[in-house]
CSV table of C-alpha atoms and ligand atoms in Angstrom, one decimal:
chain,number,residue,atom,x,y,z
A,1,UNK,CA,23.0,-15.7,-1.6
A,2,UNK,CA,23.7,-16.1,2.1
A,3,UNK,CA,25.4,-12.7,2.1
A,4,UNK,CA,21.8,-11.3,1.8
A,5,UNK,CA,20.7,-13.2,5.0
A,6,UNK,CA,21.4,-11.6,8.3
A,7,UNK,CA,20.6,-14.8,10.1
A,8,UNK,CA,18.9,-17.9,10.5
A,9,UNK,CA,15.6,-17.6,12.6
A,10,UNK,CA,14.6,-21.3,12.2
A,11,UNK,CA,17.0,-23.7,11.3
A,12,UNK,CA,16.0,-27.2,9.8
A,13,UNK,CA,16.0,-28.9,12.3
A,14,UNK,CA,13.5,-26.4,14.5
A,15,UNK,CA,11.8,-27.2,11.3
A,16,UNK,CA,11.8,-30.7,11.4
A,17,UNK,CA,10.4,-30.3,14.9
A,18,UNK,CA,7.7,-28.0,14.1
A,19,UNK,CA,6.4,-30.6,11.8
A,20,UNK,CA,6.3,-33.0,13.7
A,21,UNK,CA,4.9,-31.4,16.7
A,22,UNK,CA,1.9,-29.6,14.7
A,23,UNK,CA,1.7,-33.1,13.2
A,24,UNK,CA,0.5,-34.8,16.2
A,25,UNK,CA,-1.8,-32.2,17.0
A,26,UNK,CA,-3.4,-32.2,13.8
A,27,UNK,CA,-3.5,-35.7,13.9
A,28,UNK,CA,-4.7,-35.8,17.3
A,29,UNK,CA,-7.7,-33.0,16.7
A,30,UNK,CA,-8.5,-34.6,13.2
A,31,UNK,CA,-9.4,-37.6,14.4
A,32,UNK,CA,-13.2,-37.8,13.8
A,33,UNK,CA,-13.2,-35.1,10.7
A,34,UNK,CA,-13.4,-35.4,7.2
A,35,UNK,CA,-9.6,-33.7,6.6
A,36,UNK,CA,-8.9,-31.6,3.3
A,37,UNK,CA,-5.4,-29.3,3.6
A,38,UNK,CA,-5.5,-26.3,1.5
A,39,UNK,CA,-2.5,-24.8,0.8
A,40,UNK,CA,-2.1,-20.8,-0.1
A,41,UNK,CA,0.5,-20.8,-2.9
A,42,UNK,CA,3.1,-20.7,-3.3
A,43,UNK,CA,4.8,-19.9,0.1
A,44,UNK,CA,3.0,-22.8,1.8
A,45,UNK,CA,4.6,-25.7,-0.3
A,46,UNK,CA,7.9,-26.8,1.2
A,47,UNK,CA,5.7,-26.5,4.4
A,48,UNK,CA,2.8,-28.3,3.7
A,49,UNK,CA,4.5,-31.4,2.0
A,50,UNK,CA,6.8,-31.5,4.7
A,51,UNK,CA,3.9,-31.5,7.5
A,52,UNK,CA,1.0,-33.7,5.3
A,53,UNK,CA,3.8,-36.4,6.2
A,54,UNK,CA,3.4,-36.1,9.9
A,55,UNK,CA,-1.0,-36.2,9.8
A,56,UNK,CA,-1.9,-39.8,10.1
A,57,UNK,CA,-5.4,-39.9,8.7
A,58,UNK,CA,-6.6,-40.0,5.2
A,59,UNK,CA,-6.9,-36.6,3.8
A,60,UNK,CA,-7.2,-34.8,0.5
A,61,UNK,CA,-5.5,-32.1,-0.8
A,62,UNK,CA,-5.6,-29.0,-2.6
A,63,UNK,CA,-4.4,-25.2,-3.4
A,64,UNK,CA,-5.5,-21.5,-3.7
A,65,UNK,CA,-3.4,-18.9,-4.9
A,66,UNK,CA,-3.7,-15.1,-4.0
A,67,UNK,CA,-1.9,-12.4,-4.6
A,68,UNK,CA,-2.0,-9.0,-2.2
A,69,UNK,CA,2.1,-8.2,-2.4
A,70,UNK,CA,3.9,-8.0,-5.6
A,71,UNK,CA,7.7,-6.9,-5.3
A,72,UNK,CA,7.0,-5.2,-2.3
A,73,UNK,CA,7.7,-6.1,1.3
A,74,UNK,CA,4.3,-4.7,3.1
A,75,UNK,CA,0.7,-6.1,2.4
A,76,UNK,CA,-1.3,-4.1,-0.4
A,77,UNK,CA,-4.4,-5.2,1.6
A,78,UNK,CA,-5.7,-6.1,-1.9
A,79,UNK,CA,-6.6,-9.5,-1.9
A,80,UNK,CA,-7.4,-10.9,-5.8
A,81,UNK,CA,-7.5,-15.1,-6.4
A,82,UNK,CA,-5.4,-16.0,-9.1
A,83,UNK,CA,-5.8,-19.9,-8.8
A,84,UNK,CA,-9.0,-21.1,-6.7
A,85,UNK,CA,-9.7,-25.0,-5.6
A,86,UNK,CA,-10.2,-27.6,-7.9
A,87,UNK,CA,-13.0,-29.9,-6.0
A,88,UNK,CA,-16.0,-29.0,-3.9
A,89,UNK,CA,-15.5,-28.4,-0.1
A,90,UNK,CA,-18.8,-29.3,0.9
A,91,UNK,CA,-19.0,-31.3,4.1
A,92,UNK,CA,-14.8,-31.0,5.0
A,93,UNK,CA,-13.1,-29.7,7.6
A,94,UNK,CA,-10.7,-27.3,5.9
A,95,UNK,CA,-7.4,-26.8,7.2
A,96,UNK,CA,-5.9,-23.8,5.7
A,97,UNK,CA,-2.1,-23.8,5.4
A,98,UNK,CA,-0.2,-20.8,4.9
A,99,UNK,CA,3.3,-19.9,5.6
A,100,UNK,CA,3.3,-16.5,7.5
A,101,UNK,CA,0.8,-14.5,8.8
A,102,UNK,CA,1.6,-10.8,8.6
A,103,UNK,CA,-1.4,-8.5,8.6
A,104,UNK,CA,-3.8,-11.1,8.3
A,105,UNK,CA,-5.7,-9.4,5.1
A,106,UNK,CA,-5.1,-12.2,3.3
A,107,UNK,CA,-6.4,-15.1,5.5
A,108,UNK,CA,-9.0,-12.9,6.5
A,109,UNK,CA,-10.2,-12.8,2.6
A,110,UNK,CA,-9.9,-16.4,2.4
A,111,UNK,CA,-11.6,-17.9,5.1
A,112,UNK,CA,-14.9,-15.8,4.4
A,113,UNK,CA,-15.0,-17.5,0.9
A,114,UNK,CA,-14.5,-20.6,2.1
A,115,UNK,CA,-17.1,-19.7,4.5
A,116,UNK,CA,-19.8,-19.6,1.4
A,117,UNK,CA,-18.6,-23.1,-0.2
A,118,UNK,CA,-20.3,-25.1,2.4
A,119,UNK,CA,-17.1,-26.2,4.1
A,120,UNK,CA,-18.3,-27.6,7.7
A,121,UNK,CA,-15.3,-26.1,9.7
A,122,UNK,CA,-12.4,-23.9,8.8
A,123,UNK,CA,-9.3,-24.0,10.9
A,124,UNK,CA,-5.7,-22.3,10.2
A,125,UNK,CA,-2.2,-23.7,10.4
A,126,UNK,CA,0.8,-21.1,9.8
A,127,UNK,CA,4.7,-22.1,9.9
A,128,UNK,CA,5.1,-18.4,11.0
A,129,UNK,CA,3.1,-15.7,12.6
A,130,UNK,CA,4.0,-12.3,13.2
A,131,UNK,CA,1.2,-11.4,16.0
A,132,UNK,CA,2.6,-7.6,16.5
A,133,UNK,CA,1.8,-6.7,13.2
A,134,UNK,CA,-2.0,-7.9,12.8
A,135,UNK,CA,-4.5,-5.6,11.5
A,136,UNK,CA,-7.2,-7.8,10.7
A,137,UNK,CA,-9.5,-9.9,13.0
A,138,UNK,CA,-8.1,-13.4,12.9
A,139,UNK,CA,-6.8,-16.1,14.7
A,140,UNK,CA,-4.5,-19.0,13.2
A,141,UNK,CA,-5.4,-22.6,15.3
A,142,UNK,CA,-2.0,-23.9,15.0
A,143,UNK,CA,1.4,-22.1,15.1
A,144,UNK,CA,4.4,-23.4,14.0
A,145,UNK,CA,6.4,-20.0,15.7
A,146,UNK,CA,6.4,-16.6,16.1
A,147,UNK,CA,9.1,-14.7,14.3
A,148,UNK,CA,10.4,-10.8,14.7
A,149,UNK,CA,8.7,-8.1,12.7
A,150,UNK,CA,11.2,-8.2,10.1
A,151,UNK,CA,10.6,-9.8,6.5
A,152,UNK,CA,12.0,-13.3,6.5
A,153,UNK,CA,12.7,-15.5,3.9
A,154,UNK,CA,13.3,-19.7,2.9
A,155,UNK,CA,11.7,-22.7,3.1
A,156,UNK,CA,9.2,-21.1,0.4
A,157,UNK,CA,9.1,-17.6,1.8
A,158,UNK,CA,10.2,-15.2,-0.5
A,159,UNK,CA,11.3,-12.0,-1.9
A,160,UNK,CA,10.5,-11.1,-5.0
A,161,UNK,CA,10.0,-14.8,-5.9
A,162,UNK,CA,13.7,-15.1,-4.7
A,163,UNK,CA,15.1,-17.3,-2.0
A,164,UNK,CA,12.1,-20.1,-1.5
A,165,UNK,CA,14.8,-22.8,-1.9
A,166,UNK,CA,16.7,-21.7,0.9
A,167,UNK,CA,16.5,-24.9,3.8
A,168,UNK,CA,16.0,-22.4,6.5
A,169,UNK,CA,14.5,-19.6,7.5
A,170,UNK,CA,16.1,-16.2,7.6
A,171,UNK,CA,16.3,-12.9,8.1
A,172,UNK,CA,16.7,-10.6,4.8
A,173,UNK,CA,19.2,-8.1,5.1
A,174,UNK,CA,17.4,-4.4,4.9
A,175,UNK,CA,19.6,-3.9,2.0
A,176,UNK,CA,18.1,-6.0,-0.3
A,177,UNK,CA,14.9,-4.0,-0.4
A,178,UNK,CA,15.3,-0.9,1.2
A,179,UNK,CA,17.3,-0.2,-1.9
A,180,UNK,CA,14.1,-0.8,-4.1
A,181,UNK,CA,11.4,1.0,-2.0
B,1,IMP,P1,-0.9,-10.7,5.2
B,1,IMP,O1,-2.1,-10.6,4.3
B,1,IMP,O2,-0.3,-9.3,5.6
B,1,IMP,O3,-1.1,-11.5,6.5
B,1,IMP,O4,0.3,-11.3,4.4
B,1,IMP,C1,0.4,-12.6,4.3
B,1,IMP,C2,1.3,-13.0,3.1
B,1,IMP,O5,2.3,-12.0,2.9
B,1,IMP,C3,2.0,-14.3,3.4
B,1,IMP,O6,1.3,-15.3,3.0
B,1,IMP,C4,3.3,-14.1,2.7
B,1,IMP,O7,3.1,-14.6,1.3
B,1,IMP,C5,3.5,-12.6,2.6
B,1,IMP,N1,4.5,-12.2,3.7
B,1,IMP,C6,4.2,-11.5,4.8
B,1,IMP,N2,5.3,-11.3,5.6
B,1,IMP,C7,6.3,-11.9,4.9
B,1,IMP,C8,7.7,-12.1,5.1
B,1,IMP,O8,8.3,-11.7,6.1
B,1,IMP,N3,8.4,-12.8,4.1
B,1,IMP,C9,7.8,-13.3,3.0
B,1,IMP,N4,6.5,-13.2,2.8
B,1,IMP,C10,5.8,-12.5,3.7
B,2,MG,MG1,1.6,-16.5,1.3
């Protein structure tokens, strides 16, 4: 498996870091809120457990699932829930928490329907953001780190549902999906 990773962009101990730092500053800007952390499946999960650990107020949980990329390594732009939330948002302050944000088509989708459940705020969190490739309008509130425009995987990225095990996060050698495109 490591064969197919060029390198490691964020090792786990950057990770561990992250965490903890966008831990504080959740904690610290959550304070007064009514906290619920919605996770975008399923890239968001190794993430999100990790940094739910590091928020010290009560808080609920939940997750979305929606799919825009199948096998592919570029955003289809189509946008289609597959799993929505379980319990009513009214009157929280939704954190959203996804693992990278590419194009933004996909967190642009989501926060306008959360915008019609009567959520009282919406904010973002992302482990990864690649800011040179955004097409649509939209702003993540907390940033774990930016990352190269090239498709990374680990730490519940994948490819192809491949590699979300991996501890770290890493580059993915051209190879692997030039070959299919
Ligand atoms: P967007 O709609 O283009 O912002 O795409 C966001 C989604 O695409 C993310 O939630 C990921 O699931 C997936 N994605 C974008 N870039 C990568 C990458 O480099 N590796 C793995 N998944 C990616
Ligand atoms: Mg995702």
């Amino acid at each position: 498996m490591l064969g197919e990773i060029d390198k490691i962009l964020v090792s786990e101990d950057e990770l561990r870091k992250i965490n903890e730092k966008l831990g504080k500053e959740i904690t610290r800007d959550f304070k007064d809120k009514n906290l619920f952390v919605l996770g975008i499946l399923k890239g968001c999960v190794f993430f999100m457990t990790d940094l739910v650990r590091h928020i010290k107020l009560p808080l609920c949980i939940d997750f979305m699932s929606v799919s825009s990329y199948g096998s592919s390594t570029k955003s289809s732009g189509n946008v289609k829930i597959e799993k929505d939330v379980d319990i009513d948002l009214s009157g929280y302050d939704v954190l959203i928490v996804e693992d990278i944000l590419d194009s933004g088509r996909t967190l642009k989708y989501v926060s306008e329907i959360l915008k019609t459940r009567g959520a009282k705020s919406i904010s973002i969190v992302t482990l990864l953001d690649k800011p040179e490739r955004r097409v649509a309008d939209i702003t993540p509130d907390y940033v774990g780190c930016d990352v190269p425009d090239e498709f990374v995987v680990g730490y519940g990225l994948d490819y192809d549902q491949k590699y979300r095990n991996l501890p770290y996060i890493g580059q993915l050698s051209r190879r692997v999906y030039e070959a299919e495109e």
